[in-house]
mmCIF file with all atom_site columns, C-alpha atoms in Angstrom:
data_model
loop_
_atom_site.group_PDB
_atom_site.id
_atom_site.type_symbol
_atom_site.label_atom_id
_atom_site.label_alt_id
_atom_site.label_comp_id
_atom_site.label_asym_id
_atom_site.label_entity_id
_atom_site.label_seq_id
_atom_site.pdbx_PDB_ins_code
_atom_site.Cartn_x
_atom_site.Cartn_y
_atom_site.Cartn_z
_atom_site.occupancy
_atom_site.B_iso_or_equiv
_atom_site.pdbx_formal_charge
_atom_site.auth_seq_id
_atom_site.auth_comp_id
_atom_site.auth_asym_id
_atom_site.auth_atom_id
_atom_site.pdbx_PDB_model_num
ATOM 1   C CA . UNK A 1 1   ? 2.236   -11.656 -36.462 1.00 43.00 ? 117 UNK A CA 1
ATOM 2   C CA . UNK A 1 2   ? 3.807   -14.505 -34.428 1.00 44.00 ? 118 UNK A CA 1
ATOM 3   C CA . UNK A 1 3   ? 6.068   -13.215 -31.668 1.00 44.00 ? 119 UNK A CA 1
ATOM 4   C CA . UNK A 1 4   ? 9.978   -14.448 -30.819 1.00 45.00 ? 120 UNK A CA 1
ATOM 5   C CA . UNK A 1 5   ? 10.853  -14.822 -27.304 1.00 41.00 ? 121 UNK A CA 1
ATOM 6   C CA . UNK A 1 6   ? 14.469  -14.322 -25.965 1.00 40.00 ? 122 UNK A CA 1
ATOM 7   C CA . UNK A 1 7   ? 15.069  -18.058 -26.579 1.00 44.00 ? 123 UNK A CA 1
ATOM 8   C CA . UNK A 1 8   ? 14.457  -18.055 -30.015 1.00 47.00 ? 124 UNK A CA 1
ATOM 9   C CA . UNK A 1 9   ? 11.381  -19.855 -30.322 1.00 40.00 ? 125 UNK A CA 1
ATOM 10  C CA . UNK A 1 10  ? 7.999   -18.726 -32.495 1.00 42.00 ? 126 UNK A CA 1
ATOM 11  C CA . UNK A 1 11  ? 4.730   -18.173 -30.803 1.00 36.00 ? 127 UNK A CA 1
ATOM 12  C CA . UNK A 1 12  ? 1.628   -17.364 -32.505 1.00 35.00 ? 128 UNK A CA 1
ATOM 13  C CA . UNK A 1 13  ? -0.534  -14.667 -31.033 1.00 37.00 ? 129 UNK A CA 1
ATOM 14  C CA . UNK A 1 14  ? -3.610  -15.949 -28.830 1.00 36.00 ? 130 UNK A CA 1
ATOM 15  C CA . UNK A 1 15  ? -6.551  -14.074 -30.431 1.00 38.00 ? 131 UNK A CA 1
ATOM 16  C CA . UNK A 1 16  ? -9.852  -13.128 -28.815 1.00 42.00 ? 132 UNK A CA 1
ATOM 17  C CA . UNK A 1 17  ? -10.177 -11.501 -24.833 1.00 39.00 ? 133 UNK A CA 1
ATOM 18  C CA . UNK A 1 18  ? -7.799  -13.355 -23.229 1.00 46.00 ? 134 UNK A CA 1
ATOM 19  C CA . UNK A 1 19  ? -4.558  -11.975 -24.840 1.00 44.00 ? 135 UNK A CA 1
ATOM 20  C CA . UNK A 1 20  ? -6.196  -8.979  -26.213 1.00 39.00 ? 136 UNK A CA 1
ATOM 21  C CA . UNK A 1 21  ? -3.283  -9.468  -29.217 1.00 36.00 ? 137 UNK A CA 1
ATOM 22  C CA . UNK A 1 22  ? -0.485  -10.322 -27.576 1.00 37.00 ? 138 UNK A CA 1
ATOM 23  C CA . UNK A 1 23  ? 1.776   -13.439 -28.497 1.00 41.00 ? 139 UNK A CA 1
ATOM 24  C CA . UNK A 1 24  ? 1.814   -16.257 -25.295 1.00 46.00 ? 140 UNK A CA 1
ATOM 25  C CA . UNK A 1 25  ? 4.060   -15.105 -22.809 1.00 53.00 ? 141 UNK A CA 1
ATOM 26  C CA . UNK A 1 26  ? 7.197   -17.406 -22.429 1.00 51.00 ? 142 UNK A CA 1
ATOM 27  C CA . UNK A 1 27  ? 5.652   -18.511 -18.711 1.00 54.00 ? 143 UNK A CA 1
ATOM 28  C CA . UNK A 1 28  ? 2.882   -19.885 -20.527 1.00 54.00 ? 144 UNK A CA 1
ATOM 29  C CA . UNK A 1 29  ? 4.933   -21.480 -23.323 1.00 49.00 ? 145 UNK A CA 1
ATOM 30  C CA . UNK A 1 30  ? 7.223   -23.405 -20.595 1.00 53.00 ? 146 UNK A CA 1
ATOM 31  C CA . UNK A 1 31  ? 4.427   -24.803 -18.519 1.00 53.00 ? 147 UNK A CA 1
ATOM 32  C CA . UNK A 1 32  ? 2.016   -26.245 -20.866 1.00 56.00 ? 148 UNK A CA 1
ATOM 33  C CA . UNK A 1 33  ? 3.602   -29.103 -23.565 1.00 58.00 ? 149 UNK A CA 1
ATOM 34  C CA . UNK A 1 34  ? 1.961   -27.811 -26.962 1.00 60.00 ? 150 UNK A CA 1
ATOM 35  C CA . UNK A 1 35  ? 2.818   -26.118 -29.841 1.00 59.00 ? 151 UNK A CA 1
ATOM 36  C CA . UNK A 1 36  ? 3.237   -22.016 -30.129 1.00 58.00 ? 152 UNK A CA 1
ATOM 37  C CA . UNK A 1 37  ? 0.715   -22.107 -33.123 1.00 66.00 ? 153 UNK A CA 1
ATOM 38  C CA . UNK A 1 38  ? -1.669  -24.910 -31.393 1.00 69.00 ? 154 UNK A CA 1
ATOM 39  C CA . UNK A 1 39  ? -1.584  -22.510 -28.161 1.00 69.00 ? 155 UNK A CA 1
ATOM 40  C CA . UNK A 1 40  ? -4.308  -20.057 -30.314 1.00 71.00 ? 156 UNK A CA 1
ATOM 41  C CA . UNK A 1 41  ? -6.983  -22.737 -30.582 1.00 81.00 ? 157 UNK A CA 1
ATOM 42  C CA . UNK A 1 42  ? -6.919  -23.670 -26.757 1.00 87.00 ? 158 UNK A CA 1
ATOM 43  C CA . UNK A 1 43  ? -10.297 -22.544 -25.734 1.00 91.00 ? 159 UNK A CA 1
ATOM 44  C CA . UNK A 1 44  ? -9.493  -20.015 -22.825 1.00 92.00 ? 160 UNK A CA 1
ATOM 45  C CA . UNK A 1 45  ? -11.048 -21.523 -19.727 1.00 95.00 ? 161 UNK A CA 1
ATOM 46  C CA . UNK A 1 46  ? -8.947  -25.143 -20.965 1.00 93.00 ? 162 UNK A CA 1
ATOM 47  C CA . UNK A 1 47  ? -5.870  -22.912 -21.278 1.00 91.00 ? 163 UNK A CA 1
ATOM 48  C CA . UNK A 1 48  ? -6.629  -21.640 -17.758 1.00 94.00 ? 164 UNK A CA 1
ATOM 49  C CA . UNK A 1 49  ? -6.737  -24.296 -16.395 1.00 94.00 ? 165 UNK A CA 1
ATOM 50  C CA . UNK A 1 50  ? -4.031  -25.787 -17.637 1.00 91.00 ? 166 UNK A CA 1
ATOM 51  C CA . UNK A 1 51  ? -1.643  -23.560 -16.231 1.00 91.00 ? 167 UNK A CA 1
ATOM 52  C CA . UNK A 1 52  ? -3.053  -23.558 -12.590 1.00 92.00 ? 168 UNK A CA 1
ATOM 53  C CA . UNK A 1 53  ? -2.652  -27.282 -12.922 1.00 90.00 ? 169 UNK A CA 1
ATOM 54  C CA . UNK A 1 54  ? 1.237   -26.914 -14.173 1.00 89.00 ? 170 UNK A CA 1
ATOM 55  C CA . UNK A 1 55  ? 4.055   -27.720 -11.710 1.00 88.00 ? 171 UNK A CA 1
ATOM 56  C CA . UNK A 1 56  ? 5.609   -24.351 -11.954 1.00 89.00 ? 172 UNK A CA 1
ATOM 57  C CA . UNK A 1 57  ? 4.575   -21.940 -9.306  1.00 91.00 ? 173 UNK A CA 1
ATOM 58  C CA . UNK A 1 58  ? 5.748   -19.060 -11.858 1.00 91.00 ? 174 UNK A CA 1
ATOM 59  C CA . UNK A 1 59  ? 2.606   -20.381 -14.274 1.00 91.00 ? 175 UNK A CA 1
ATOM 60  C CA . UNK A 1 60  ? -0.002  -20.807 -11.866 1.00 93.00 ? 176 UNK A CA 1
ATOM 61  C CA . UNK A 1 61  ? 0.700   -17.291 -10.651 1.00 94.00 ? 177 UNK A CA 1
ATOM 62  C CA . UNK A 1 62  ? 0.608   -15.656 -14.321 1.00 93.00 ? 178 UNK A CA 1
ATOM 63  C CA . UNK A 1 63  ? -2.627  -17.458 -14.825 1.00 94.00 ? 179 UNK A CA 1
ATOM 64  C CA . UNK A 1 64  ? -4.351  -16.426 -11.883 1.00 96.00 ? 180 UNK A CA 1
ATOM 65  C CA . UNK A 1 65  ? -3.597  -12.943 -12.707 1.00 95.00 ? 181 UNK A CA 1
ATOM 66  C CA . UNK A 1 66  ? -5.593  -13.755 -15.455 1.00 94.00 ? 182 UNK A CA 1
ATOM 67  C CA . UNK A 1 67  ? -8.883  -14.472 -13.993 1.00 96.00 ? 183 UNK A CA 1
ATOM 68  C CA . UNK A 1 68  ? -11.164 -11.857 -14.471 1.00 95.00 ? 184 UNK A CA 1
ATOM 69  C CA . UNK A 1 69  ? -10.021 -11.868 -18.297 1.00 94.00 ? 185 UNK A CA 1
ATOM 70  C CA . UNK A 1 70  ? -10.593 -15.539 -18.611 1.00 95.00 ? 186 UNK A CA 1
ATOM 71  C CA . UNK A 1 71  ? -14.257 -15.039 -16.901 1.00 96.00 ? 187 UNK A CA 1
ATOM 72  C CA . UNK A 1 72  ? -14.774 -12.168 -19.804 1.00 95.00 ? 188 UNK A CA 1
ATOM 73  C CA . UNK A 1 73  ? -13.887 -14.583 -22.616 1.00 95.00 ? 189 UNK A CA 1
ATOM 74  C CA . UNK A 1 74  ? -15.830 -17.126 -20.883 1.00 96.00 ? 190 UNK A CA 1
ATOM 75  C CA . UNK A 1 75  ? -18.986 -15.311 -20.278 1.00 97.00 ? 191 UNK A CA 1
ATOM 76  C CA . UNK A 1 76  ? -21.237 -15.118 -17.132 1.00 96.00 ? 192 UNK A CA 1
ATOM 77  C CA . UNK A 1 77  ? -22.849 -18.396 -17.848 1.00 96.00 ? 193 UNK A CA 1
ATOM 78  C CA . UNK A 1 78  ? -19.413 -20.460 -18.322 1.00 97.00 ? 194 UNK A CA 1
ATOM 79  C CA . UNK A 1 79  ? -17.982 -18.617 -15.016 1.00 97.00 ? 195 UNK A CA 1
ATOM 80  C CA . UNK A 1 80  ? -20.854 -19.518 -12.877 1.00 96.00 ? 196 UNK A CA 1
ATOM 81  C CA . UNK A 1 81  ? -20.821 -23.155 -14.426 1.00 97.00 ? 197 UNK A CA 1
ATOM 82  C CA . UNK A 1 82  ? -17.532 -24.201 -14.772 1.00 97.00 ? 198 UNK A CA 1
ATOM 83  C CA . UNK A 1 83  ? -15.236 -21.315 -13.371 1.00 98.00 ? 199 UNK A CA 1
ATOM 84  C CA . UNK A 1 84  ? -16.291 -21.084 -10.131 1.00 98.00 ? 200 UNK A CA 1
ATOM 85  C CA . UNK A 1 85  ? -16.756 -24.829 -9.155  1.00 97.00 ? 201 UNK A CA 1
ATOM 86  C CA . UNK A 1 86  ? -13.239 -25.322 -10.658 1.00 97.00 ? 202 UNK A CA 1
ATOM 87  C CA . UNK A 1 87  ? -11.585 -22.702 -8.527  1.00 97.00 ? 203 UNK A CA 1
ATOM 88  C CA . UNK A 1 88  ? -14.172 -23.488 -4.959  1.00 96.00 ? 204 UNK A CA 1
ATOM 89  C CA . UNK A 1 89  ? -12.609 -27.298 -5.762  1.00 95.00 ? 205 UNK A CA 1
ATOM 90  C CA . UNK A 1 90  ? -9.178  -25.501 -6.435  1.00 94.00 ? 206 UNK A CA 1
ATOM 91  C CA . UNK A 1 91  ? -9.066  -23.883 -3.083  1.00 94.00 ? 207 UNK A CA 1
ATOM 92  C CA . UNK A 1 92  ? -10.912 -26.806 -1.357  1.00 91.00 ? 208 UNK A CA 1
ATOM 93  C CA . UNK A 1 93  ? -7.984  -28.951 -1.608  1.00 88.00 ? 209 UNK A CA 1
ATOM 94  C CA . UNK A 1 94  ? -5.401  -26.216 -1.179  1.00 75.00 ? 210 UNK A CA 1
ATOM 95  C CA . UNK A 1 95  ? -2.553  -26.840 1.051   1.00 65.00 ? 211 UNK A CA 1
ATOM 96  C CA . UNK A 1 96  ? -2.928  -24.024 3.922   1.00 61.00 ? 212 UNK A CA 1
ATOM 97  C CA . UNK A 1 97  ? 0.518   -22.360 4.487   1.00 59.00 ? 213 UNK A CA 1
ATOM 98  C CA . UNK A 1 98  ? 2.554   -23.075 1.235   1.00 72.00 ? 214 UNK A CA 1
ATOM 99  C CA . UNK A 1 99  ? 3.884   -19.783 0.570   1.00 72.00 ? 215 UNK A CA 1
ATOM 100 C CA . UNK A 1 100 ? 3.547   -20.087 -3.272  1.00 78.00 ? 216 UNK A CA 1
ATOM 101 C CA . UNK A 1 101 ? -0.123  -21.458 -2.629  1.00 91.00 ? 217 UNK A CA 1
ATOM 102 C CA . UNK A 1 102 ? -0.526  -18.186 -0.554  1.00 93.00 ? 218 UNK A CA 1
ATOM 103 C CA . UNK A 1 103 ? 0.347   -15.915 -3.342  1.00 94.00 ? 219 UNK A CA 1
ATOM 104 C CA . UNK A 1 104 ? -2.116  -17.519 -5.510  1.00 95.00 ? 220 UNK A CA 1
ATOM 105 C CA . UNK A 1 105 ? -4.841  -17.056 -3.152  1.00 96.00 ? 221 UNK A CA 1
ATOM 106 C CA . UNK A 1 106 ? -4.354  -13.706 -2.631  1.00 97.00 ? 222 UNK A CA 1
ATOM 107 C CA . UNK A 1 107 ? -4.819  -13.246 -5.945  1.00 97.00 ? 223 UNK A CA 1
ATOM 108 C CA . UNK A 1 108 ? -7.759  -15.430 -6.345  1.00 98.00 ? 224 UNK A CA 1
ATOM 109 C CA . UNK A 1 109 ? -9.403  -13.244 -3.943  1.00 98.00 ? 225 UNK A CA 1
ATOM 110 C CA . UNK A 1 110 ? -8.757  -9.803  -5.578  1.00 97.00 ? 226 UNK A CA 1
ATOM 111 C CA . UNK A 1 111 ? -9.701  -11.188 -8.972  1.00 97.00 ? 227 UNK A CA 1
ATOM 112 C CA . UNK A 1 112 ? -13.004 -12.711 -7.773  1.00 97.00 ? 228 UNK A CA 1
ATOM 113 C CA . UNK A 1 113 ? -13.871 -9.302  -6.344  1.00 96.00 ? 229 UNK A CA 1
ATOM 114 C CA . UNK A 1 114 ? -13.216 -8.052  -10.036 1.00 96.00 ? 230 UNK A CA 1
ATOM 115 C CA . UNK A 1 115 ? -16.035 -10.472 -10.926 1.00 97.00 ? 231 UNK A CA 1
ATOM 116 C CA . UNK A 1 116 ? -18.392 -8.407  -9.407  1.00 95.00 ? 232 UNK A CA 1
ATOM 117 C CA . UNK A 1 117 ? -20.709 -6.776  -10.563 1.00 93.00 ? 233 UNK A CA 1
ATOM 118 C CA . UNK A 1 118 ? -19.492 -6.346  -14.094 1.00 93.00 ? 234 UNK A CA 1
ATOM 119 C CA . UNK A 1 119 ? -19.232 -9.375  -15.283 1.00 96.00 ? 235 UNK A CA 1
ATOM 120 C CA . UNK A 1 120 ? -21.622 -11.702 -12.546 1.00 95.00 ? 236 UNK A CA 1
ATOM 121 C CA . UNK A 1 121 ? -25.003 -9.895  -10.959 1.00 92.00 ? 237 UNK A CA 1
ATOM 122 C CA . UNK A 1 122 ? -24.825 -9.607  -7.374  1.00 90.00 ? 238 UNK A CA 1
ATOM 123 C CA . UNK A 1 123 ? -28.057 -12.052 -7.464  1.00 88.00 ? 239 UNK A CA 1
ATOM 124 C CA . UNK A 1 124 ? -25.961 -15.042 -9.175  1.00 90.00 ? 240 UNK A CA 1
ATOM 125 C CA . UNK A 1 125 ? -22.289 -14.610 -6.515  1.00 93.00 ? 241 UNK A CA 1
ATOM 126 C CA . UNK A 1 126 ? -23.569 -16.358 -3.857  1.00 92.00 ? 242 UNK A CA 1
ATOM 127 C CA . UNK A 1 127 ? -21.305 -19.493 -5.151  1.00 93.00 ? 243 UNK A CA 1
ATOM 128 C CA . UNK A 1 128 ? -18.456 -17.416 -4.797  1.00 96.00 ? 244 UNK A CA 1
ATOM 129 C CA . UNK A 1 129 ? -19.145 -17.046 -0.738  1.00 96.00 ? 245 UNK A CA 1
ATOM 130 C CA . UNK A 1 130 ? -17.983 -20.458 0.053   1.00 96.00 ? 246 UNK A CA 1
ATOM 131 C CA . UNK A 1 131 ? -15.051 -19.723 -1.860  1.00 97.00 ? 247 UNK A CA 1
ATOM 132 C CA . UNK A 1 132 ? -14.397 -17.198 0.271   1.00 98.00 ? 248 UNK A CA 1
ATOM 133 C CA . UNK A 1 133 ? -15.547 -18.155 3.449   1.00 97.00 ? 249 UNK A CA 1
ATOM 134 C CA . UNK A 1 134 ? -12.346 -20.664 3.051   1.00 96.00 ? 250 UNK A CA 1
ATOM 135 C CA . UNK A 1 135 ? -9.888  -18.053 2.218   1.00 97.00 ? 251 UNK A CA 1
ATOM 136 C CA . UNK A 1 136 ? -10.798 -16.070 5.247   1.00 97.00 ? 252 UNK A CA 1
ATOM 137 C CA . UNK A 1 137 ? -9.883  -19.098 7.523   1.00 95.00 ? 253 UNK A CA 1
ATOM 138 C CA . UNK A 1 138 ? -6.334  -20.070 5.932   1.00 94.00 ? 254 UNK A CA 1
ATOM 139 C CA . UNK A 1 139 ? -2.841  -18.750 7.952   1.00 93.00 ? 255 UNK A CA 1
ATOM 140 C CA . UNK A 1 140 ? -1.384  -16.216 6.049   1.00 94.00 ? 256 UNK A CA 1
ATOM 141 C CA . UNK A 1 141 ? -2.796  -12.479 6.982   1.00 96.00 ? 257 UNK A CA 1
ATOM 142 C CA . UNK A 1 142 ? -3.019  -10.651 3.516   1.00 97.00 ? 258 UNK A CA 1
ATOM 143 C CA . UNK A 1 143 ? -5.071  -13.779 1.937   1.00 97.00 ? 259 UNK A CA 1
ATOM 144 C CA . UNK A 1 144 ? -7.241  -13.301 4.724   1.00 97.00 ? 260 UNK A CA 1
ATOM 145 C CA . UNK A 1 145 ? -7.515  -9.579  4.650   1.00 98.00 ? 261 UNK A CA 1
ATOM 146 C CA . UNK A 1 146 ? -8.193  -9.519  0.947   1.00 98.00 ? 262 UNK A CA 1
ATOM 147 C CA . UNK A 1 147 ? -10.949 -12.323 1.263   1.00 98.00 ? 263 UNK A CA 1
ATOM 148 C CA . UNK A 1 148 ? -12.360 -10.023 3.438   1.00 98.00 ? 264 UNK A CA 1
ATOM 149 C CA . UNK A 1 149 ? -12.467 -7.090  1.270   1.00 98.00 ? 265 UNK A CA 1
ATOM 150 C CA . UNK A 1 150 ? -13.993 -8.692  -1.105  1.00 98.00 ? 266 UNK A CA 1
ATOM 151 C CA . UNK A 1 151 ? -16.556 -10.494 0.977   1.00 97.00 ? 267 UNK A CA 1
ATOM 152 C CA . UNK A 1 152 ? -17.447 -7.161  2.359   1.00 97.00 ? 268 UNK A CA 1
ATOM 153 C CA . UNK A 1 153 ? -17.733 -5.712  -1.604  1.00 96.00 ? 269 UNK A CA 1
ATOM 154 C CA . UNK A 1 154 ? -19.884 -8.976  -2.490  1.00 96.00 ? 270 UNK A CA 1
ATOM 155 C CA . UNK A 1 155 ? -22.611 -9.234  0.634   1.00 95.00 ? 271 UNK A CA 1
ATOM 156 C CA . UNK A 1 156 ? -24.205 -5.896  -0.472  1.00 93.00 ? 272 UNK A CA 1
ATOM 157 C CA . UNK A 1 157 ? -24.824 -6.948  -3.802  1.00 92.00 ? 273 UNK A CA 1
ATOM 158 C CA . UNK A 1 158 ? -26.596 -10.575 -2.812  1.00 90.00 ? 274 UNK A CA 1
ATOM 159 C CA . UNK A 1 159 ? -30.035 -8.847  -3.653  1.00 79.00 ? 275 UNK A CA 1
ATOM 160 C CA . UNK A 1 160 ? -32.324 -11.597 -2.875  1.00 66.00 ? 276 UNK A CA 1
ATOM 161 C CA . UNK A 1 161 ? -34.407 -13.200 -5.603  1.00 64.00 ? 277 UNK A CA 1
ATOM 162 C CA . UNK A 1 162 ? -32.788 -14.169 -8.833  1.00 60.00 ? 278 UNK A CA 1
ATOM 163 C CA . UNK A 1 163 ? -31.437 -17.981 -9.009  1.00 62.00 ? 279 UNK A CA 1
ATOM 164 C CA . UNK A 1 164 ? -31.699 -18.170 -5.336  1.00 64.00 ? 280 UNK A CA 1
ATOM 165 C CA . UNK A 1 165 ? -33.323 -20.678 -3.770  1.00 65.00 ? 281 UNK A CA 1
ATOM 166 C CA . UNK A 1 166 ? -35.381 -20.304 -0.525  1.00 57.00 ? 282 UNK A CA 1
ATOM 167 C CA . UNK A 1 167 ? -33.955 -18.313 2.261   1.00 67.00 ? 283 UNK A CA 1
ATOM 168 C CA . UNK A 1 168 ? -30.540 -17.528 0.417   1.00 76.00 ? 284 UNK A CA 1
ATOM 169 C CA . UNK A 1 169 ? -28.518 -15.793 0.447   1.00 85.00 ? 285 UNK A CA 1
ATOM 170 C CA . UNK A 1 170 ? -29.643 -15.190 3.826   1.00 87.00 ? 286 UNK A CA 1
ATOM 171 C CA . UNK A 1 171 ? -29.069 -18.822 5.109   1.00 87.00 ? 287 UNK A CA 1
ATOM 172 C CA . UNK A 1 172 ? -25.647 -18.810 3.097   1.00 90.00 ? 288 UNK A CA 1
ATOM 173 C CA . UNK A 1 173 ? -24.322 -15.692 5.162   1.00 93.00 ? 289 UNK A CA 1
ATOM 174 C CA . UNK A 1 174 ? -25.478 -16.697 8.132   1.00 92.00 ? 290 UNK A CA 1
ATOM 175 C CA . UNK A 1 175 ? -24.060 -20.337 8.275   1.00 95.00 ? 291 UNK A CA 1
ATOM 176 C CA . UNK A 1 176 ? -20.364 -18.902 6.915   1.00 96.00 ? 292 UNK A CA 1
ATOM 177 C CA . UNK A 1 177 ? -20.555 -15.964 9.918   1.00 96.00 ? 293 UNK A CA 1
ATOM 178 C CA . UNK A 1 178 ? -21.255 -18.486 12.273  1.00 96.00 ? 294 UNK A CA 1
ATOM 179 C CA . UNK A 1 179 ? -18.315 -21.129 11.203  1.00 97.00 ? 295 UNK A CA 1
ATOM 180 C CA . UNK A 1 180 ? -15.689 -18.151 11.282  1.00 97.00 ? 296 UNK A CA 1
ATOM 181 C CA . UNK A 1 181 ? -16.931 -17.016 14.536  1.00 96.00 ? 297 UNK A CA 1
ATOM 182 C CA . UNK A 1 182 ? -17.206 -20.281 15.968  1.00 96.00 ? 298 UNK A CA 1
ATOM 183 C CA . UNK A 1 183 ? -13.455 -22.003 14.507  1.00 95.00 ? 299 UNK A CA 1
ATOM 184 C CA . UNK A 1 184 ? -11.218 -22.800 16.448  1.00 93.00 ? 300 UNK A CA 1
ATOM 185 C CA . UNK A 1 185 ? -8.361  -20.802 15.177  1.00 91.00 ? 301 UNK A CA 1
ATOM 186 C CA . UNK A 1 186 ? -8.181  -17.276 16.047  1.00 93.00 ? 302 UNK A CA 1
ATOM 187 C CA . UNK A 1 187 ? -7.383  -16.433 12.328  1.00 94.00 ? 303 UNK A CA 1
ATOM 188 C CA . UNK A 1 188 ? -10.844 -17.516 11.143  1.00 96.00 ? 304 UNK A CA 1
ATOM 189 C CA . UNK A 1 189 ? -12.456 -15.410 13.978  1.00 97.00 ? 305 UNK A CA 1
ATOM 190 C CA . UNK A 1 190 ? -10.500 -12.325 12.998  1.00 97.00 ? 306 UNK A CA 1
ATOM 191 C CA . UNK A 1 191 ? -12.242 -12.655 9.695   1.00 98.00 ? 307 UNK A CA 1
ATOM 192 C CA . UNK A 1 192 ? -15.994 -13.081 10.770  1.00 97.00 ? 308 UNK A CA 1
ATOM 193 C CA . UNK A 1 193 ? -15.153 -9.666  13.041  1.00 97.00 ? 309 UNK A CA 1
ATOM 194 C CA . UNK A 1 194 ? -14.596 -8.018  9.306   1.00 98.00 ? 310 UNK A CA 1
ATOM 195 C CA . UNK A 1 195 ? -17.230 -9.303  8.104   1.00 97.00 ? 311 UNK A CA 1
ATOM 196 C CA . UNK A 1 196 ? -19.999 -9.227  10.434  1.00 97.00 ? 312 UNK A CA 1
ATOM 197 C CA . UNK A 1 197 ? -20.736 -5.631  9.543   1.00 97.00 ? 313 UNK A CA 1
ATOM 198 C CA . UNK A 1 198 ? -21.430 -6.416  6.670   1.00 96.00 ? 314 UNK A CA 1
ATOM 199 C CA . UNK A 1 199 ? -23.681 -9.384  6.983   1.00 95.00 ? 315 UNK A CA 1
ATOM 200 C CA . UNK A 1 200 ? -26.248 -7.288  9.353   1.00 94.00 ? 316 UNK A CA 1
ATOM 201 C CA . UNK A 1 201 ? -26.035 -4.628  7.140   1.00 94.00 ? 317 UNK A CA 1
ATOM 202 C CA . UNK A 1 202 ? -27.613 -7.001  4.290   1.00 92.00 ? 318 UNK A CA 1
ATOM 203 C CA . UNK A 1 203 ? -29.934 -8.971  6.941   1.00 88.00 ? 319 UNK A CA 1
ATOM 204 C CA . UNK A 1 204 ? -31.064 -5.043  8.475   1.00 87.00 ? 320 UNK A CA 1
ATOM 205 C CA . UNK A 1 205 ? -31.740 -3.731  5.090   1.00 85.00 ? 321 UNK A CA 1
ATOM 206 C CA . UNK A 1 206 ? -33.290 -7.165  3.630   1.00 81.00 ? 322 UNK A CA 1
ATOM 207 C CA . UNK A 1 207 ? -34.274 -9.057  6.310   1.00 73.00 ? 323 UNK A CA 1
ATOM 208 C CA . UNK A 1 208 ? -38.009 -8.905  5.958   1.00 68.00 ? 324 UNK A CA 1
ATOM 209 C CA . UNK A 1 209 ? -37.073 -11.184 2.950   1.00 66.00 ? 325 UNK A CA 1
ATOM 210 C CA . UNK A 1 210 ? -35.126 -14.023 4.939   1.00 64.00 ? 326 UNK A CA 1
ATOM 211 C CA . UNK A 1 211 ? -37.829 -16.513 4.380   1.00 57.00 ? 327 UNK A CA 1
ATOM 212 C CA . UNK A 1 212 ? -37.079 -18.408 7.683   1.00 51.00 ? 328 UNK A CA 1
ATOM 213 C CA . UNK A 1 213 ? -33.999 -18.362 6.969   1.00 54.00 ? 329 UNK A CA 1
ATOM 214 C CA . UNK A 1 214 ? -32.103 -19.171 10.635  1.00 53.00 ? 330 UNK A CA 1
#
């Protein structure tokens, strides 16, 4: 049944995963220029991005909340494939200290640790530890904190083997550890201190499968 918002205006439920029922909220209504009933056919990583691409803060927010459900409707495949390199591009060309960009990266890096291992294999993140390697170096303390976090939940699962090629994950870790410790902002080498456990953990209890990695 298509919902009414407090203005007055019709919107048709979005079916499947990503609104699990529910009629488009009015966030999503105001930021993207479409039709209530055309908002249902919008596949859901389209609709995504979309709103993270949408001049209002209040939308990019609502959709980034909405990542781990988008990578669910998606599938693993599509996440790996198109989610990911969207959102390492995304953050890529961030603009470090914007407190509204802020907000959305702390979110981006809780969600992405909600990616894993449910919906991604610890074998196929790796492409998420660039993502995250960047959050740990921007200004504000909570993104970095979080980025850490999930870092720290991700590394343990990078079993080697799977879609790897040689030496990863092992030359991946090691390359990020060393540009955090190395920066030349404090901020970045406050992050490769929480992470560093965590890397020789994996190298200690995999190393013997490093390949030459260096």
């Amino acid at each position: 049944m298509a919902g009414e918002s407090s203005d007055g205006v019709q919107h048709a439920p979005i079916a499947g995963p990503l609104a699990s029922g529910t009629t488009p909220s009015l966030t999503l209504a105001r930021s993207i220029t479409c039709e209530g009933e055309a908002l249902a056919s919008i596949p859901p990583f389209d609709l995504f991005a979309a709103q993270l691409s949408s001049e209002s803060t209040e939308a990019q927010v609502d959709a980034m909340k909405k990542l781990s459900v988008v990578g669910e409707a998606i599938g693993t495949e599509a996440t790996l494939g198109k989610l990911v390199p969207y959102l390492a591009e995304m953050v890529a060309a961030g603009d470090d200290g914007d407190s509204a960009e802020d907000e959305i990266l702390l979110l981006l890096a809780g969600q992405l640790g909600m990616l894993v291992p449910g919906l991604v294999p610890g074998n196929q993140a790796a492409p998420m530890v660039p993502i995250l390697e960047r959050l740990c170096t921007v200004e504000e303390t909570v993104v970095r904190d979080k980025a850490v976090e999930t870092m720290n939940k991700i590394v343990p699962l990078l079993l080697p083997g799977g879609t790897y090629d040689s030496g990863q994950p092992f030359s991946m870790l090691l390359g990020a550890s060393k540009r955090l410790s190395t920066a030349d902002w404090f901020t970045a080498k406050v992050s490769a201190a929480g992470v560093l456990p965590a890397v020789y953990a994996f190298y200690h209890a995999h190393g013997s499968r490093a390949n030459g990695a260096e």
